[in-house]
Coordinates of C-alpha atoms in Angstrom, one line a residue:
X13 CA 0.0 0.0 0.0
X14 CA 3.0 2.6 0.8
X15 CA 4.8 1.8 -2.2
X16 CA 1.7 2.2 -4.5
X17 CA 1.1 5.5 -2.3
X18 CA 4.6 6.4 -3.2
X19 CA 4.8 5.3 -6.6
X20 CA 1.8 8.1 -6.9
X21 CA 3.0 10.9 -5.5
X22 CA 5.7 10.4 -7.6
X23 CA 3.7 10.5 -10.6
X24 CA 1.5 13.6 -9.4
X25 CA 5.2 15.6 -9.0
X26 CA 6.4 14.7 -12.6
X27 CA 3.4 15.4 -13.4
X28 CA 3.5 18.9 -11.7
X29 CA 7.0 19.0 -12.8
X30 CA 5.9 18.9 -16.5
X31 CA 2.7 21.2 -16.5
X32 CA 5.3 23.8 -15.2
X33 CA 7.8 23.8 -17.0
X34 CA 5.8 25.6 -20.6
X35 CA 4.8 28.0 -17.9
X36 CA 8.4 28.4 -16.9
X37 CA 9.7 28.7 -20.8
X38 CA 7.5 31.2 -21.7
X39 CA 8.1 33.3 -18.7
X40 CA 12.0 33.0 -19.5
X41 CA 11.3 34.0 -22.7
X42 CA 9.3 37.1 -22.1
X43 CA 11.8 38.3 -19.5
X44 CA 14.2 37.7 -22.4
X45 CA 12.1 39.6 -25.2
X46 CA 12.1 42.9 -22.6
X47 CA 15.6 42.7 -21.9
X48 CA 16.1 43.1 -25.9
X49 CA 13.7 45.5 -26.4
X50 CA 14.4 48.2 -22.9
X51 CA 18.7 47.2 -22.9
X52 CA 20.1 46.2 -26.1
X53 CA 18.0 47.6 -28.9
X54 CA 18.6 51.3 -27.1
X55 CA 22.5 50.6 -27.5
X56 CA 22.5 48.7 -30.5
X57 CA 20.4 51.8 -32.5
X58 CA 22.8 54.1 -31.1
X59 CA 25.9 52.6 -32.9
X60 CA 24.0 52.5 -36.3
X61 CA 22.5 49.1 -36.3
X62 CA 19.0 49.2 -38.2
X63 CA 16.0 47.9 -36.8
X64 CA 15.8 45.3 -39.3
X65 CA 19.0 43.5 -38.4
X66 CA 17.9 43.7 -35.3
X67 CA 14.7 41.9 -35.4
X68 CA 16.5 39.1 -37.8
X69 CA 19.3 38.3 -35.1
X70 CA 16.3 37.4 -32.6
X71 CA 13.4 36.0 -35.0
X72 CA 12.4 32.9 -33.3
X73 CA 15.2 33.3 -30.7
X74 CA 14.9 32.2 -27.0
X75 CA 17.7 31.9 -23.9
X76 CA 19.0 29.0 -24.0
X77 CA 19.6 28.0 -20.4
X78 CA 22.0 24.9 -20.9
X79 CA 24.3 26.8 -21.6
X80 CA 27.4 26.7 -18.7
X81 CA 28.1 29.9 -16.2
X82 CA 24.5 30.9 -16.4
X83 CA 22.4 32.4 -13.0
X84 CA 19.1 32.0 -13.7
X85 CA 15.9 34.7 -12.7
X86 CA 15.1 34.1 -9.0
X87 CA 18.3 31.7 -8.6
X88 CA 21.1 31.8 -6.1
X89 CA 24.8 33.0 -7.8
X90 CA 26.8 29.8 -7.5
X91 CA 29.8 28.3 -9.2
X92 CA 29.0 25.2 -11.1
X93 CA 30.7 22.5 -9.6
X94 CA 31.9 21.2 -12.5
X95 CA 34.1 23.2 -14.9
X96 CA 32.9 22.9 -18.3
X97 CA 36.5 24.3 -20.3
X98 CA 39.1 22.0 -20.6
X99 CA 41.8 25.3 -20.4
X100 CA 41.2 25.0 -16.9
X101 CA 41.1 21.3 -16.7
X102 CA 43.7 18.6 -16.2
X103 CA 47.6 19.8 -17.7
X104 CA 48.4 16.1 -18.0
X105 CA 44.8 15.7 -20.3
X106 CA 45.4 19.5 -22.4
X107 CA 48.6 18.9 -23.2
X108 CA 48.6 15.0 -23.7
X109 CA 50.9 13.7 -26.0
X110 CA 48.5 12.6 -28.5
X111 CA 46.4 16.2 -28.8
X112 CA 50.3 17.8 -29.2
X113 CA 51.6 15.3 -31.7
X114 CA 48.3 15.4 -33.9
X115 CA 48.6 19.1 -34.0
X116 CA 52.0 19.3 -34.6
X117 CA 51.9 16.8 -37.5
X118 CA 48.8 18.9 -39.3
X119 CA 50.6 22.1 -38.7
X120 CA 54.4 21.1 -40.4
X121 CA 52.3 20.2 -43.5
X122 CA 50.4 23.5 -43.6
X123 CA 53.5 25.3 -42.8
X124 CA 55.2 23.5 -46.2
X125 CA 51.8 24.6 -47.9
X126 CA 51.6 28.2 -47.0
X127 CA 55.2 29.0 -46.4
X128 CA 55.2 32.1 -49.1
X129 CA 52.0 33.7 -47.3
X130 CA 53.2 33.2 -43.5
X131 CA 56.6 34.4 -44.2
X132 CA 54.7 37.9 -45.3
X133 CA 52.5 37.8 -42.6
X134 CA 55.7 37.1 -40.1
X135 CA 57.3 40.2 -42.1
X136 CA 54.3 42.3 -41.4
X137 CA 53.6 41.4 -37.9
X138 CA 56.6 40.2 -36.0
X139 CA 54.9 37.3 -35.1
X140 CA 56.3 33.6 -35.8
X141 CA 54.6 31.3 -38.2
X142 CA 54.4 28.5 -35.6
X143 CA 53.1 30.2 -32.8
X144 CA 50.2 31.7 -35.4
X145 CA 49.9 27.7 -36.6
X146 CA 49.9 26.6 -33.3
X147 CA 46.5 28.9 -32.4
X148 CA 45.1 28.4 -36.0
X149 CA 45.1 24.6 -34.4
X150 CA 44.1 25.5 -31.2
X151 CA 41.4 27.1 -32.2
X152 CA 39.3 25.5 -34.8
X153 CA 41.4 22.9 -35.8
X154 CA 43.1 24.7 -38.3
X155 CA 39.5 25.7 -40.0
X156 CA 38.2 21.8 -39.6
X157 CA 36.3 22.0 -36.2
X158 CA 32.3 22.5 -36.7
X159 CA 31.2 25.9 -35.0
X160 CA 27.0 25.4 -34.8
X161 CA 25.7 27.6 -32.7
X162 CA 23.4 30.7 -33.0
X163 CA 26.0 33.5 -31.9
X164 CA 22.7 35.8 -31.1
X165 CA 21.0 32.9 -28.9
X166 CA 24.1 32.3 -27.3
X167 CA 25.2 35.8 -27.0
X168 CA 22.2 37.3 -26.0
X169 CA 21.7 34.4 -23.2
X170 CA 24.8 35.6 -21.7
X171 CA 24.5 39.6 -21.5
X172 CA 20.7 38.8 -19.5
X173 CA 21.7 35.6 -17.6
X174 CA 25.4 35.3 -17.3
X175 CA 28.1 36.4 -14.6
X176 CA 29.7 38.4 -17.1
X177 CA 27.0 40.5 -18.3
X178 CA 28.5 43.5 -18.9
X179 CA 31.0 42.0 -20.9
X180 CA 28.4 39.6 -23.3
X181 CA 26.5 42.7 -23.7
X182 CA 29.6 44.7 -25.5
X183 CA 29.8 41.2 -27.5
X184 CA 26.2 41.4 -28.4
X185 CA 26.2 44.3 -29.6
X186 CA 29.2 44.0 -31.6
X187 CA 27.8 40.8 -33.3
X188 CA 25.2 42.9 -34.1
X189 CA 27.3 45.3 -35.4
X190 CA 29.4 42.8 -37.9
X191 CA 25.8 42.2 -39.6
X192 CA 24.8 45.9 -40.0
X193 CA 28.2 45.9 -41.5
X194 CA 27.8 43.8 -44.3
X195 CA 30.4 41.6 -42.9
X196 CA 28.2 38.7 -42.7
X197 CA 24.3 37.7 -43.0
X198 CA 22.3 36.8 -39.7
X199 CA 22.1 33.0 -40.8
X200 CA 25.8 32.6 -40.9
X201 CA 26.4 34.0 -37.7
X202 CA 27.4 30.5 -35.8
X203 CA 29.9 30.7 -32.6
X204 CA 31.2 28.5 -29.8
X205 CA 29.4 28.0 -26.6
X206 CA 30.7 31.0 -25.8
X207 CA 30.6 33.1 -28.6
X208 CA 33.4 33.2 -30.3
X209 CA 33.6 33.2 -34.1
X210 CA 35.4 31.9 -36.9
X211 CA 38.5 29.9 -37.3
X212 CA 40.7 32.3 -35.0
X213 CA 37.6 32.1 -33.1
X214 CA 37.5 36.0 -32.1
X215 CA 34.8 36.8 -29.3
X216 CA 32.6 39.7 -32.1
X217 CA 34.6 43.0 -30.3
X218 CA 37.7 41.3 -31.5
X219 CA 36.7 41.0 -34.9
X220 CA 36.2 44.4 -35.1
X221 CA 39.2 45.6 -33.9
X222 CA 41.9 43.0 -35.2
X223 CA 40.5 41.4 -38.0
X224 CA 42.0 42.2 -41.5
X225 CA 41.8 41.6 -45.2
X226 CA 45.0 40.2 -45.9
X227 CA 44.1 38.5 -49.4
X228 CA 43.0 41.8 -50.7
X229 CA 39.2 40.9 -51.6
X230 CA 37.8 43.7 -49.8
X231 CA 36.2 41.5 -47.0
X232 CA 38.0 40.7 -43.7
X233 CA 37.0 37.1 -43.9
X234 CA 38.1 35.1 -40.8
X235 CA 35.3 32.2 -41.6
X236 CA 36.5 31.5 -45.3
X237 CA 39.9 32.7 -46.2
X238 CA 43.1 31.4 -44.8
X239 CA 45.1 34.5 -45.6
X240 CA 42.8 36.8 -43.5
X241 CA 42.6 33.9 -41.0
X242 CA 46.5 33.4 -40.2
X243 CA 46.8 37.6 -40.3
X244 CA 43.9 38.5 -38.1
X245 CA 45.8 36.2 -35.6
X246 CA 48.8 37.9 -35.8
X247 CA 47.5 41.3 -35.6
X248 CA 46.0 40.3 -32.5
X249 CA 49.0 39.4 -31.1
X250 CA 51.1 42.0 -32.3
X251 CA 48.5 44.6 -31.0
X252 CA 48.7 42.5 -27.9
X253 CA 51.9 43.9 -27.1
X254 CA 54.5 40.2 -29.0
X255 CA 57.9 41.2 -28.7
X256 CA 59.7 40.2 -32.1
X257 CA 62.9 38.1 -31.9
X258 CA 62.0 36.8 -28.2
X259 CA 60.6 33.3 -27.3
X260 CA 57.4 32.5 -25.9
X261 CA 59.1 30.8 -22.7
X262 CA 61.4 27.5 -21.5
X263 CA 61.1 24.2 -19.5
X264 CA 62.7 24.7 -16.7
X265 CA 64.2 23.4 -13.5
X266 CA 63.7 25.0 -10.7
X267 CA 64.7 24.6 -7.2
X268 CA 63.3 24.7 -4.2
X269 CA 65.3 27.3 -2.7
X270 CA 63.6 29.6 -5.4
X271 CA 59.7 29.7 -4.0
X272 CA 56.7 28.9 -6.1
X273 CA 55.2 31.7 -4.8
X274 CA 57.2 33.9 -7.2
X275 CA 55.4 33.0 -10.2
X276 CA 53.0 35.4 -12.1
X277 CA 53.7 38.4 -14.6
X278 CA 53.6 41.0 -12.0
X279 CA 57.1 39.6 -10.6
X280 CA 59.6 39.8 -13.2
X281 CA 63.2 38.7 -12.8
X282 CA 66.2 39.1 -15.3
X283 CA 66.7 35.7 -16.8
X284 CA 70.4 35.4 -15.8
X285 CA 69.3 36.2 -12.2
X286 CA 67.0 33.2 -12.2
X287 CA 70.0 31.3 -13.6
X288 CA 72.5 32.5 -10.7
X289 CA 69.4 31.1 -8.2
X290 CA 70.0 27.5 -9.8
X291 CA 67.0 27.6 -12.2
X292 CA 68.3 25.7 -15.6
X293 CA 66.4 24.7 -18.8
X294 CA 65.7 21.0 -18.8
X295 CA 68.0 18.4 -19.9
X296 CA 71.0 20.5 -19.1
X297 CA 70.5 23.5 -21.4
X298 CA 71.0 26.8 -20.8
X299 CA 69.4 29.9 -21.9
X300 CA 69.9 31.3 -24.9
X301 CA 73.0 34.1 -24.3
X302 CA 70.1 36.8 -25.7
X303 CA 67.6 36.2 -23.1
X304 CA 69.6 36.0 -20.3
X305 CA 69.7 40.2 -19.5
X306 CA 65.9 40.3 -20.3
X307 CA 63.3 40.3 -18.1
X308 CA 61.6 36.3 -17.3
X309 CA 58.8 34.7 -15.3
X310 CA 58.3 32.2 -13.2
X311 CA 55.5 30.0 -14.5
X312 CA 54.4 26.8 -12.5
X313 CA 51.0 25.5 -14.2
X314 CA 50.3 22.8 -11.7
X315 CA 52.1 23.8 -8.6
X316 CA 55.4 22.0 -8.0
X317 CA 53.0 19.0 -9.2
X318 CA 54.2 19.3 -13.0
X319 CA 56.4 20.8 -15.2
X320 CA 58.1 24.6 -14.7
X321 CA 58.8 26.7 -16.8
X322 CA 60.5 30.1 -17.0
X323 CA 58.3 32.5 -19.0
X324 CA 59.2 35.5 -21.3
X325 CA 56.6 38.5 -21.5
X326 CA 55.4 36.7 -25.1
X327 CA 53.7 33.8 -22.8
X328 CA 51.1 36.7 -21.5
X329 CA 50.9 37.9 -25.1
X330 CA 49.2 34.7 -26.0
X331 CA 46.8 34.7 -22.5
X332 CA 45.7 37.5 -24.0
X333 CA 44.8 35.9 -26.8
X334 CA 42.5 33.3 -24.2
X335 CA 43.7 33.8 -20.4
X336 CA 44.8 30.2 -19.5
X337 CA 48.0 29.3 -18.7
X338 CA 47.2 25.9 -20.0
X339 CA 46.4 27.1 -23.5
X340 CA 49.3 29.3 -23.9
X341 CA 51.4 26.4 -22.8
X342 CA 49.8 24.3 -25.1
X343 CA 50.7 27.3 -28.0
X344 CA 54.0 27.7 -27.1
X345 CA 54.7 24.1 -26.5
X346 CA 53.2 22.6 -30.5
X347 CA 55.3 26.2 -31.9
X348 CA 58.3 24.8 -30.5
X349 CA 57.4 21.2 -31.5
X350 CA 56.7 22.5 -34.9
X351 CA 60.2 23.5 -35.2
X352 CA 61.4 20.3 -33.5
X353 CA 61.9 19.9 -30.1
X354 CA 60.4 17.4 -28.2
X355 CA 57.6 16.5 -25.6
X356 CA 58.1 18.2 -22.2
X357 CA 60.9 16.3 -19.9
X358 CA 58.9 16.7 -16.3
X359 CA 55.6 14.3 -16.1
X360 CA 52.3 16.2 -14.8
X361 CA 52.1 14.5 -11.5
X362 CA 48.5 12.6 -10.1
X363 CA 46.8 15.5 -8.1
X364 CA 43.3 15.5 -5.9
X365 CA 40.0 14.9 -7.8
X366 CA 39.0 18.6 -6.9
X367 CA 35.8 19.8 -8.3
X368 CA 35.8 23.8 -9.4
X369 CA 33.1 24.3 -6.5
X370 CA 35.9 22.5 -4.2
X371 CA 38.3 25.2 -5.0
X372 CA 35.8 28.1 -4.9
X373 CA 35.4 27.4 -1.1
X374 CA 39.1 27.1 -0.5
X375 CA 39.5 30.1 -2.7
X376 CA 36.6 31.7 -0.1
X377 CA 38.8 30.6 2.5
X378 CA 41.9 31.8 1.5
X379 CA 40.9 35.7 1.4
X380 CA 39.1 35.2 4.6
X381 CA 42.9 34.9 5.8
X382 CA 43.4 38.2 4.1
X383 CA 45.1 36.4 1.2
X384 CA 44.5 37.7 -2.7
X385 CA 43.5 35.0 -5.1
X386 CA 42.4 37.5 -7.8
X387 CA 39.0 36.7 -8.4
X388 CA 37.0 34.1 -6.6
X389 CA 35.9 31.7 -9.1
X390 CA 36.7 28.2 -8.7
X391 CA 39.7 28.5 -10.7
X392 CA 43.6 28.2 -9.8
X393 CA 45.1 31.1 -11.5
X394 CA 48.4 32.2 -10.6
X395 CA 47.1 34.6 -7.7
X396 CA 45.2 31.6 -6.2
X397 CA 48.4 29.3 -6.6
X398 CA 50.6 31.8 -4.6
X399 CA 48.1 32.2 -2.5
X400 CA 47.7 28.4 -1.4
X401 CA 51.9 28.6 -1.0
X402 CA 51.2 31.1 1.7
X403 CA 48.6 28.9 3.5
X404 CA 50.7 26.0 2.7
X405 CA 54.2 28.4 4.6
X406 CA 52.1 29.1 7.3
X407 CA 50.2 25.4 8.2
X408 CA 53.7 24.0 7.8
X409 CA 52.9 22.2 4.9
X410 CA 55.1 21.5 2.1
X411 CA 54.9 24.3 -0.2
X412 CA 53.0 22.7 -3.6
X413 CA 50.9 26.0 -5.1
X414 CA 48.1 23.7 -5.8
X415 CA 44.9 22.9 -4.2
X416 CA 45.0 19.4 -2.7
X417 CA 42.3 18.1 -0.2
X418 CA 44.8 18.3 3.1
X419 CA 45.0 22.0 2.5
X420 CA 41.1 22.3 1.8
X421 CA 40.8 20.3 5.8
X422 CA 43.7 22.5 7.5
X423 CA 41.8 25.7 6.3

């Protein structure tokens, strides 16, 4: 009798559950339709877009609320538990041998293929072919990878419901923008999850700004044409600040007499300095005799859990380009590759299972202590690794940089 009793409740809640949920849609999507009409239609009229482009970017649009980072109307701001971009994943999984050597083969043959056209665009820009290959890769699989999604639905989901608002609404409105231009019709206007377009996949500001018509056809063609593609990445780059004739950064080893809580770009040291402290390339090597009186960084991805590396200013260049230390590894590492060196000497070590939720409390926890982890968001940036060294100093622990459970029970 309790289990039938049971079994029908259960029933009458789905039920429920499902009789609700049109209801819930359609009040999502009217809450959407105002936002368009009172926020972005005002902003998007005011930098020339027409009405009619307007109205085609949202015909038969709605918020699509599957998509990750999202804080829906009435619900609590939390981090999602789960981190949904593999540049703040696993070092060991981004950087696996298998994802480097696949991109690395691809890229020597397109390097042999367009030699003549990256040569002028490394003439132009100061920027070297293989780091620009090693993005073109990175990106969109050198043009291959599939890019479905409505950039209006997904951009316009963001500036109501995201974190970020203020920065999807600029994006939104530059979208909007590339269509009013003539750039591109509403139909083809597909992005990634998170908006970005093309095969450089530029976020829509970007385009505006960096793309360029390198072929000479009169359209700055980032979707189509591999000469505007490999250029617009370079000017990027170059506007970025890349300083020609320096590399991107070195494996290094580093002792432990030289802290991990050094690293970041906002402590710079002169190469040779580092070198006097006992910090060496791998395998022996030096540094090359021109880098030594420049300035360097101490870079430790994964704590003292993985590879090290001393960092030129070029390896911010390319976080510029997408801020994750883990993709501007993976850059620098397949440019280097392309030009043959080999896979990286020190092995990315087993760590905690940590969920992004997990380190959002630790994170929490941390400036309690009156310690700066940049911002508080799940994520172990560089701020948030130095900041675990100082927790790790003052507990008496041994100084990682990198979230582990012990830490998360000490604090």
């Amino acid at each position: 009798m309790i289990d039938r009793l049971c079994r029908l409740c259960a029933a009458i809640l789905l039920l429920a559950l499902a009789a609700a949920a049109p209801a819930r849609a359609a009040s999502l999507d009217a809450g959407f339709r105002a936002f368009l009409e009172a926020d972005i239609w005002p902003a998007a009229k005011a930098e020339g877009v027409p009405r009619a482009v307007f109205e085609a970017a949202f015909a038969g649009v709605s918020p699509n609320v599957k998509l990750p980072d999202l804080v829906l109307p009435g619900g609590q701001d939390t981090v999602a538990e789960i981190n949904f971009q593999s540049e703040f994943k696993s070092g060991g999984d981004y950087l696996s041998e298998r994802a480097v050597a696949g991109t690395v083969a691809t890229a020597r043959k397109l390097r042999a293929r367009y030699g003549d056209l990256l040569s002028r665009i490394e003439r132009r820009y100061g920027v070297p072919a293989p780091i620009i290959l090693a993005i073109w890769g990175r990106e969109s699989a050198f043009g291959a990878a599939k890019i479905p999604m409505n950039a209006f639905e997904v951009l316009g989901t963001k500036a109501w419901l995201a974190r970020r608002k203020a920065m999807f609404r600029e994006e939104l409105i530059a979208a909007l923008k590339i269509v009013a231009d003539g750039h591109l019709k509403v139909s083809e206007m597909k992005s990634s999850w998170a908006g970005a377009l093309g095969q450089p996949q530029f976020m829509p500001s970007k385009f505006l700004k960096f793309a360029v018509d390198f072929d000479g056809d009169g359209r700055r063609d980032i979707w189509n044409s591999v000469p505007d593609t490999l250029a617009s990445i370079a000017n990027y780059l170059k506007a970025a600040g890349w300083q020609k004739g320096r590399d991107w950064g070195f494996e290094a080893e580093i002792p432990a007499a030289v802290s991990c809580r050094g690293e970041g770009p906002d402590k710079a040291f002169r190469i040779a300095d580092l070198a006097d402290a006992g910090a060496s390339r791998v395998a022996g090597r030096t540094f090359p005799q021109g880098e030594l009186a420049a300035t360097g960084h101490l870079l430790f991805p994964a704590g003292r859990l993985g590879p090290s590396f001393v960092a030129t200013p070029n390896f911010y260049v390319i976080k510029e380009y997408n801020n994750s230390d883990l993709y501007a590894l993976f850059v620098g590492h397949v440019a280097d590759r392309i030009q043959g060196a080999g896979p990286l000497v020190v092995p990315w070590r087993k760590t905690d299972r940590l969920t992004r939720g997990d380190v959002y409390r630790m994170q929490e926890k941390l400036v309690a202590q009156g310690l700066d982890v940049g911002t508080v968001d799940g994520l172990a940036g560089f701020k948030t690794r130095r900041s675990i060294g100082e927790a790790e100093a003052k507990l008496g622990l041994p100084e990682t940089c990198w979230p582990s459970k012990a830490l998360a029970a000490r604090l």
